[in-house]
mmCIF file of C-alpha atoms and ligand atoms in Angstrom:
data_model
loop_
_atom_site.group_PDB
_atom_site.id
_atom_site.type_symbol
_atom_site.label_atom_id
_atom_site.label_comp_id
_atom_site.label_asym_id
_atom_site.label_seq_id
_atom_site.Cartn_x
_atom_site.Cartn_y
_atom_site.Cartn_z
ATOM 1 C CA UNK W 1 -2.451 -17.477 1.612
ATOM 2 C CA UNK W 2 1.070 -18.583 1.962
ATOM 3 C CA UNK W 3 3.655 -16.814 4.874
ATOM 4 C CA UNK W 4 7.344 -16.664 4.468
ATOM 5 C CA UNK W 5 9.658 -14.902 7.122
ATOM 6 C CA UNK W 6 12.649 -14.134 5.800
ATOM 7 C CA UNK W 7 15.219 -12.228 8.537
ATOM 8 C CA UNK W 8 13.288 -9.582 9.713
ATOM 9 C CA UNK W 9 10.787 -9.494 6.753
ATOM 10 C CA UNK W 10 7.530 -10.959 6.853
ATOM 11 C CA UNK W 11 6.092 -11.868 3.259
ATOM 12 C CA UNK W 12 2.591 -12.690 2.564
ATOM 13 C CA UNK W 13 0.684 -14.070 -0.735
ATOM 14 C CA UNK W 14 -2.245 -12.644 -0.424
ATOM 15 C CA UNK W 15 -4.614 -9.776 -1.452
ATOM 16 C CA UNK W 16 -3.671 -6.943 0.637
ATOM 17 C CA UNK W 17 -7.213 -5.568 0.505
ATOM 18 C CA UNK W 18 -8.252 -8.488 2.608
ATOM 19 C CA UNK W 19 -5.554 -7.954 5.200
ATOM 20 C CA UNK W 20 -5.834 -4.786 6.225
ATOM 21 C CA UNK W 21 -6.944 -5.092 9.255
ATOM 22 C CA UNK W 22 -4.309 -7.197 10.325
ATOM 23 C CA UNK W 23 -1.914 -4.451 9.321
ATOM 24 C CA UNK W 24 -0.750 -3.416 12.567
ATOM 25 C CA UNK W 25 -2.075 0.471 12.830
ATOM 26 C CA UNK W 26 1.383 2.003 13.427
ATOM 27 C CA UNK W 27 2.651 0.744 10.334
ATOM 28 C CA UNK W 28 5.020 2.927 7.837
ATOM 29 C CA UNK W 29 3.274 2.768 3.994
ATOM 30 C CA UNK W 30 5.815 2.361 1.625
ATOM 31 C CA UNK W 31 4.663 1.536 -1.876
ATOM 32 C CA UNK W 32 4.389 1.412 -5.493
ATOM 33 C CA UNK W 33 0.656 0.287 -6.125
ATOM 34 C CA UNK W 34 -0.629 -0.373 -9.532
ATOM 35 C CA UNK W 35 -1.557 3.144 -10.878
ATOM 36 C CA UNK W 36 -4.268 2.575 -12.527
ATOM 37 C CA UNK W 37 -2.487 2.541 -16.130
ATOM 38 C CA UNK W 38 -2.935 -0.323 -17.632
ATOM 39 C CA UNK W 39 0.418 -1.662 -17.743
ATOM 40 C CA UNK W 40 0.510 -4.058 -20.355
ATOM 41 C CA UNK W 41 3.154 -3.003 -22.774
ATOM 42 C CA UNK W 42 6.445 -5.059 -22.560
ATOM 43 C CA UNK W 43 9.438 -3.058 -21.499
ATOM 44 C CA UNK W 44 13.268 -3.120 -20.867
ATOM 45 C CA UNK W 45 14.583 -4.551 -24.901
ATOM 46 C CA UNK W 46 16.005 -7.934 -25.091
ATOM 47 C CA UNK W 47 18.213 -10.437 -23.659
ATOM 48 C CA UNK W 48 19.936 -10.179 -20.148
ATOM 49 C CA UNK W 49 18.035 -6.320 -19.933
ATOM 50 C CA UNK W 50 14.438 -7.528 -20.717
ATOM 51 C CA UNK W 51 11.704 -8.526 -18.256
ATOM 52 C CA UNK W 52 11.171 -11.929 -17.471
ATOM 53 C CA UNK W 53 7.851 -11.586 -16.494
ATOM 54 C CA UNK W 54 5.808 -9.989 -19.669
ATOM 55 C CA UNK W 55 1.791 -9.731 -18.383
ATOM 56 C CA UNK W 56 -0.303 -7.415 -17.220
ATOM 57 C CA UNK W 57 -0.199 -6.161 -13.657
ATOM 58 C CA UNK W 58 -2.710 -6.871 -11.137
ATOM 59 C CA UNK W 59 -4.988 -3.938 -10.740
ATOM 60 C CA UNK W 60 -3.932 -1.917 -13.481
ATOM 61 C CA UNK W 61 -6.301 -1.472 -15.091
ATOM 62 C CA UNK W 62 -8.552 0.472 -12.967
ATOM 63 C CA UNK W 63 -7.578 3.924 -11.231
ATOM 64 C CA UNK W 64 -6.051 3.782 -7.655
ATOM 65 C CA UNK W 65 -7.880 4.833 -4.648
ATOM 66 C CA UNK W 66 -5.262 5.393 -1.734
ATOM 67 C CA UNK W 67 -7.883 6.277 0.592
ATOM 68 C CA UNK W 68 -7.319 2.969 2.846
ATOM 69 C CA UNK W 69 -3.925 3.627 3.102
ATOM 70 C CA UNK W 70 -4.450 7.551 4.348
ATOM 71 C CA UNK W 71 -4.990 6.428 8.157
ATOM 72 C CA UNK W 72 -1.686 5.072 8.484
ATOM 73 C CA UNK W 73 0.768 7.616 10.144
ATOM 74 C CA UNK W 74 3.327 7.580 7.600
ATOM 75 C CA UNK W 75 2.870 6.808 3.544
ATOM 76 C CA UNK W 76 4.771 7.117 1.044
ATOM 77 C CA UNK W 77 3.373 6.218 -2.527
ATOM 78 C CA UNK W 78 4.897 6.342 -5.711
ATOM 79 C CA UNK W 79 3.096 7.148 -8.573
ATOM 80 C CA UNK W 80 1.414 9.643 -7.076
ATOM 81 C CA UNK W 81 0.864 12.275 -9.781
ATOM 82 C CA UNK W 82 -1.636 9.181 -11.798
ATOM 83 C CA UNK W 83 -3.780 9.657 -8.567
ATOM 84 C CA UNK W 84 -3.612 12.684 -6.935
ATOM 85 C CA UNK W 85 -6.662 14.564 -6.964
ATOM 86 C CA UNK W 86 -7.698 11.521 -4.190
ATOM 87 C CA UNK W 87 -4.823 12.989 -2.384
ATOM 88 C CA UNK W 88 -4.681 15.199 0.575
ATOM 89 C CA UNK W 89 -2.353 18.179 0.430
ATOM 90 C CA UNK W 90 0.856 16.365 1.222
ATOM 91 C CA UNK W 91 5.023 16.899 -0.350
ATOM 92 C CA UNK W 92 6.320 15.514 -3.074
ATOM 93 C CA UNK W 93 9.521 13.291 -3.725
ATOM 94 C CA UNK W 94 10.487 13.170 -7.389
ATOM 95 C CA UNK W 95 12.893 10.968 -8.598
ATOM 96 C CA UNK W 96 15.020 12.246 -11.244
ATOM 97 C CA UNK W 97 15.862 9.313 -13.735
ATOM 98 C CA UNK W 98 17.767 10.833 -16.053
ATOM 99 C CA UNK W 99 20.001 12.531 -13.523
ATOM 100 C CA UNK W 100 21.966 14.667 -16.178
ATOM 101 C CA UNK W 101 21.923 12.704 -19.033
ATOM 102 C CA UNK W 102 19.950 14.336 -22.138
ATOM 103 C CA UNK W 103 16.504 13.438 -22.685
ATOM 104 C CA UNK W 104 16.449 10.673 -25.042
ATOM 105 C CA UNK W 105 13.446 8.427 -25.408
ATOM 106 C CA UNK W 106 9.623 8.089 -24.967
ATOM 107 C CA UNK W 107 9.413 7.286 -21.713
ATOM 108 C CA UNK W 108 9.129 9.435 -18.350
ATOM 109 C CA UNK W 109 12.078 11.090 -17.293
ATOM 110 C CA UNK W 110 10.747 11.341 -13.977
ATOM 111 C CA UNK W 111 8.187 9.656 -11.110
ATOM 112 C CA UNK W 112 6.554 10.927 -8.366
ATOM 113 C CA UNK W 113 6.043 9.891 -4.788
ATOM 114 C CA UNK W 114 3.466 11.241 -2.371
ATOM 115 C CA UNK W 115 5.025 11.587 1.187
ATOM 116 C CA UNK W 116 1.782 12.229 3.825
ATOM 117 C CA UNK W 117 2.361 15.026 6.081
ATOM 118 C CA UNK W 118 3.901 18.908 5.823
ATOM 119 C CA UNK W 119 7.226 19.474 4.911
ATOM 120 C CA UNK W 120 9.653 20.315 1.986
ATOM 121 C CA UNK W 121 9.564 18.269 -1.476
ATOM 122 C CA UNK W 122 12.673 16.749 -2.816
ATOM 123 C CA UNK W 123 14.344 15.402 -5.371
ATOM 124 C CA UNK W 124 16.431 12.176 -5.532
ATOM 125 C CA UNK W 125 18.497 11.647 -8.929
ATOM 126 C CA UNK W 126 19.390 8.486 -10.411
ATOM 127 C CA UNK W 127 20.217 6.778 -13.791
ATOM 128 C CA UNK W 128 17.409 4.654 -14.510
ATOM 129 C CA UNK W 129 16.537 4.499 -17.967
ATOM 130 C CA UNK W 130 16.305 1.050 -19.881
ATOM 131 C CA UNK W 131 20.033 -0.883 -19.844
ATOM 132 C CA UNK W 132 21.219 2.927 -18.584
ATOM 133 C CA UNK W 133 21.311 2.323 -15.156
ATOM 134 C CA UNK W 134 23.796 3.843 -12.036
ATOM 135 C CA UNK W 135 23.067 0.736 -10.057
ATOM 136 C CA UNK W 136 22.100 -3.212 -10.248
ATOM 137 C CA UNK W 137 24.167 -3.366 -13.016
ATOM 138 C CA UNK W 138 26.442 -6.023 -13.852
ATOM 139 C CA UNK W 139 24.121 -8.197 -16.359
ATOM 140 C CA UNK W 140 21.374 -8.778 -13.409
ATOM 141 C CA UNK W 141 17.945 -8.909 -15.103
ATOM 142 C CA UNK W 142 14.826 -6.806 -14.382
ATOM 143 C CA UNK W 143 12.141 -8.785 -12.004
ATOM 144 C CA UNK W 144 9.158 -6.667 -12.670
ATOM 145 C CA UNK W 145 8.009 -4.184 -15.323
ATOM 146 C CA UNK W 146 7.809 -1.472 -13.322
ATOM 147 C CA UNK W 147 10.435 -1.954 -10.677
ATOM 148 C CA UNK W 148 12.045 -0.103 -8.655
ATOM 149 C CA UNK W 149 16.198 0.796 -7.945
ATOM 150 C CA UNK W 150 16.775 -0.725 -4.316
ATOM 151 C CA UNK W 151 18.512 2.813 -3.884
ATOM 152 C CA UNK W 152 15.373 4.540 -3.958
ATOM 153 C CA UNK W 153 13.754 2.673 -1.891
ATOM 154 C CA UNK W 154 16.683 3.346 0.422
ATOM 155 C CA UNK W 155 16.297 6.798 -0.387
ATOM 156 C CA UNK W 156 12.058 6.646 1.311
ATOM 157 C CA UNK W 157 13.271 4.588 4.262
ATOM 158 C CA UNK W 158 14.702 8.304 5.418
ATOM 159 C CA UNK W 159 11.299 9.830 5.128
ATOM 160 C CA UNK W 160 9.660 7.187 7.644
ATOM 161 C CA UNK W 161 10.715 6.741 11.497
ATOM 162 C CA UNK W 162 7.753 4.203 12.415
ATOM 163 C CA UNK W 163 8.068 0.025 12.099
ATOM 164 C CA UNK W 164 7.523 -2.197 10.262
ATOM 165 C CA UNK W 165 7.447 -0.929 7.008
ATOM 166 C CA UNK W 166 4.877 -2.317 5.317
ATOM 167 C CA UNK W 167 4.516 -2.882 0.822
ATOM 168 C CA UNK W 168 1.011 -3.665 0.394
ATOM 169 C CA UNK W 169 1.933 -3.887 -3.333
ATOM 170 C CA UNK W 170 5.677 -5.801 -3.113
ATOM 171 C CA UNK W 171 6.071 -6.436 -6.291
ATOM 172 C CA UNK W 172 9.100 -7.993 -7.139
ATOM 173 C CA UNK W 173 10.055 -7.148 -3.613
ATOM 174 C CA UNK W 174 12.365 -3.506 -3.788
ATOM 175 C CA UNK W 175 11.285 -1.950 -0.247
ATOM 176 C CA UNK W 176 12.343 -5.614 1.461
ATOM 177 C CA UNK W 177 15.546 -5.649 0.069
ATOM 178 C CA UNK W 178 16.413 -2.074 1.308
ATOM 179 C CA UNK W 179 14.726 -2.711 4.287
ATOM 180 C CA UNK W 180 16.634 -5.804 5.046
ATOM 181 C CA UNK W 181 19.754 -4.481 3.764
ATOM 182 C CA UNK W 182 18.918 -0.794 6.084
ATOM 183 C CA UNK W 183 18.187 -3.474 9.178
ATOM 184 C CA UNK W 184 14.650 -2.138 9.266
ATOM 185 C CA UNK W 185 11.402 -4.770 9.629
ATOM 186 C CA UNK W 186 9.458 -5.236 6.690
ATOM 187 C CA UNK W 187 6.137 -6.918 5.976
ATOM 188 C CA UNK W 188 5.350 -7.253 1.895
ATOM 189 C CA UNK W 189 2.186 -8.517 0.497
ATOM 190 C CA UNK W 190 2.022 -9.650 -3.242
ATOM 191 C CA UNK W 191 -1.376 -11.264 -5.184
ATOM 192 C CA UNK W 192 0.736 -12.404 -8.006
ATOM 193 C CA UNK W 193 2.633 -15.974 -7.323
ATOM 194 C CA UNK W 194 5.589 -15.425 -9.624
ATOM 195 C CA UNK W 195 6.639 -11.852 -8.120
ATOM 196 C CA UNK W 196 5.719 -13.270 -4.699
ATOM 197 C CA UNK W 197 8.416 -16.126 -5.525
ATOM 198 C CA UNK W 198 10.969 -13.375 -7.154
ATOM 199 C CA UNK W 199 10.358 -11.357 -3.574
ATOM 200 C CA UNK W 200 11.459 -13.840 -1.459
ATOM 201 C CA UNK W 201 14.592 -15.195 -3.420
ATOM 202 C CA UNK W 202 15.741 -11.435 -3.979
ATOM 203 C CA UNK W 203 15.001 -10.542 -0.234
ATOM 204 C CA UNK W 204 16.631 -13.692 0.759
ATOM 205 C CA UNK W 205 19.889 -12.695 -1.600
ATOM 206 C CA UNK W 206 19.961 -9.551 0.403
ATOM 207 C CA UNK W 207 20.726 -10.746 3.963
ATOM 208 C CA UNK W 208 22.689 -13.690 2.956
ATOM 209 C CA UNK W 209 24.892 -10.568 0.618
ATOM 210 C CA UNK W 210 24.234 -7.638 2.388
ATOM 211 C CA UNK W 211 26.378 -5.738 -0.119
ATOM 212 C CA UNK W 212 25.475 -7.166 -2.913
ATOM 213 C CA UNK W 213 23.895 -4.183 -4.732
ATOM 214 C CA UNK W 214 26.021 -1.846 -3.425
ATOM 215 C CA UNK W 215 28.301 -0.472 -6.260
ATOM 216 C CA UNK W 216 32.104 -0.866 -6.241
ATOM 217 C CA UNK W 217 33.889 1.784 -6.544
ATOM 218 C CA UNK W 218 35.702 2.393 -10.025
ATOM 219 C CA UNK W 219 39.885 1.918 -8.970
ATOM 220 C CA UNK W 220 41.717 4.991 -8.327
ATOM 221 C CA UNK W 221 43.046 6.440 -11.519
ATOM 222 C CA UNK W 222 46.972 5.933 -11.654
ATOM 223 C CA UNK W 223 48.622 8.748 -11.634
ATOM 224 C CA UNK W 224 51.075 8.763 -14.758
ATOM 225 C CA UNK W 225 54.849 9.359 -13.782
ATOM 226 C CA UNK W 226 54.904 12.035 -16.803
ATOM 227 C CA UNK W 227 51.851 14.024 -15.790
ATOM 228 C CA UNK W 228 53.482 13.366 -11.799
ATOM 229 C CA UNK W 229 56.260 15.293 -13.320
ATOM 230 C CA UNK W 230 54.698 17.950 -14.935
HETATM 231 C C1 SAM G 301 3.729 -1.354 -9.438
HETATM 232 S S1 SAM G 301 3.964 -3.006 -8.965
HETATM 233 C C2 SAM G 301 5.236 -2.920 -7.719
HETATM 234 C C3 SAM G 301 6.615 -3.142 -8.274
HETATM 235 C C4 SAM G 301 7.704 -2.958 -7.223
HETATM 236 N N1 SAM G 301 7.920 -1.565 -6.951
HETATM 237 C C5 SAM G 301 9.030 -3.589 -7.629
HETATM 238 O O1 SAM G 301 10.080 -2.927 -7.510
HETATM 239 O O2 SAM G 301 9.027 -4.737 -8.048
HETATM 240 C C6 SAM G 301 2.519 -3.338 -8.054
HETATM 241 C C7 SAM G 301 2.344 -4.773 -7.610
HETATM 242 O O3 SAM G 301 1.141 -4.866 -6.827
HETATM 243 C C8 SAM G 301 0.574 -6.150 -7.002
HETATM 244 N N2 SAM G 301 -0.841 -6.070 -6.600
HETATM 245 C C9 SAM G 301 -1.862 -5.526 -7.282
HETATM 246 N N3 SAM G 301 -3.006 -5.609 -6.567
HETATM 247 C C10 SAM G 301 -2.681 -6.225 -5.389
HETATM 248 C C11 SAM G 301 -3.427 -6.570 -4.211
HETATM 249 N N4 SAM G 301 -4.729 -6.304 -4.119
HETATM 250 N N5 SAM G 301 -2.772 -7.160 -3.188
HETATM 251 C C12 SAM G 301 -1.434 -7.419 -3.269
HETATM 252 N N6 SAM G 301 -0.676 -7.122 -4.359
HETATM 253 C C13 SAM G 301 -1.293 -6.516 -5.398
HETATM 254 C C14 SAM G 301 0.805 -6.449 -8.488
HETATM 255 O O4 SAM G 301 0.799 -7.845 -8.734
HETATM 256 C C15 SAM G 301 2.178 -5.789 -8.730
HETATM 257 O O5 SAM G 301 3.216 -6.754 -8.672
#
């Protein structure tokens, strides 16, 4: 096992399974486990755009069971809809990723998260399809075949009051950077070395640049003296 802390973000390599009961109980689930899909395809083209880290994911290839996570008072889990017939009756958060632009390639247009607990199901939209993205542009590369826009992750920090927030299944580290960047405490736990290592320089990018994924905005359009005119 190896611990880093990291602001107010606690990161462990490690195999969560094994630490759960040092998961303090009133924890805040927020994740993107390994759905059980076998993940081994290579995604995101060439170049700057592709993923540096080409393998298969760590327990991909077996279905999910989220029943360990269920206790917790609040859990949010993405990829829901590959797993949920071993999934209470709960709401539904579905991120839109083509958010207006026309359907245009094989892939999913949209994901799924499964929020524990009655209420109303949402939708969050935003670009994220291949090179088309509306943030973490700006020739940054992708981490992690199947990550995540730090905006959405921003987007399930609203759905959960408790702390810490705890990523059983980091990844490349998404839910710490929001968290550090939304001042909330975070504890990740990653089995694979190389995302572990990606998790802690992006998480550590995020306090040292608070802003740093959060978009400019384009200038203000100058007003032509003709069309002023007119
Ligand atoms: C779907 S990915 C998460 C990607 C993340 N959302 C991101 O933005 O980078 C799931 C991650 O869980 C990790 N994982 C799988 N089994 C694990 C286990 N038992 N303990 C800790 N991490 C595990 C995999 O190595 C993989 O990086």
């Amino acid at each position: 096992m190896r611990k880093e802390i990291i602001g107010d973000c606690t990161l462990y390599l490690y195999d969560c399974h094994s630490m759960l009961a040092d998961i303090p109980d009133n924890s805040a689930i927020v994740s993107d486990p390994p759905y059980g899909i076998a993940f081994q395809r290579g995604v995101g083209g060439q170049g700057k755009h592709s993923v540096r880290n080409r393998k298969a994911i760590v327990g991909d290839a077996h279905p999910f069971d989220p029943a360990i996570w269920l206790s917790f008072p609040e859990v949010v889990l993405w990829g829901a809809n590959h797993y949920a017939q071993r999934l209470p009756h709960g709401r539904w958060l579905a991120w839109d990723k083509l958010a207006g632009v026309p359907e245009y390639d094989d892939f999913s247009d949209v994901e799924f998260a499964w929020i524990k607990g009655r209420g109303k199901d949402r939708i969050f939209s935003h670009l994220w399809k291949g090179i088309c993205k509306a943030s973490e542009k700006g020739g940054k590369e992708r981490w992690h075949p199947t990550q995540k826009p730090v905006a959405l992750m921003e987007r399930c920090l609203k759905e959960v009051a408790g702390s810490p927030i705890v990523d059983p299944y980091m990844g490349s580290g998404t839910t710490g950077v929001a968290c550090a960047k939304a001042g909330r405490q975070f504890i990740g736990i990653e089995i694979d070395e190389g995302y572990f290592n990606i998790a802690c320089e992006r998480i550590r990018k995020a306090y040292a640049q608070p802003d740093m994924f959060v978009e400019r905005p384009a200038p203000p359009q100058q007003l032509s003296m003709l069309g002023a005119a007119e």
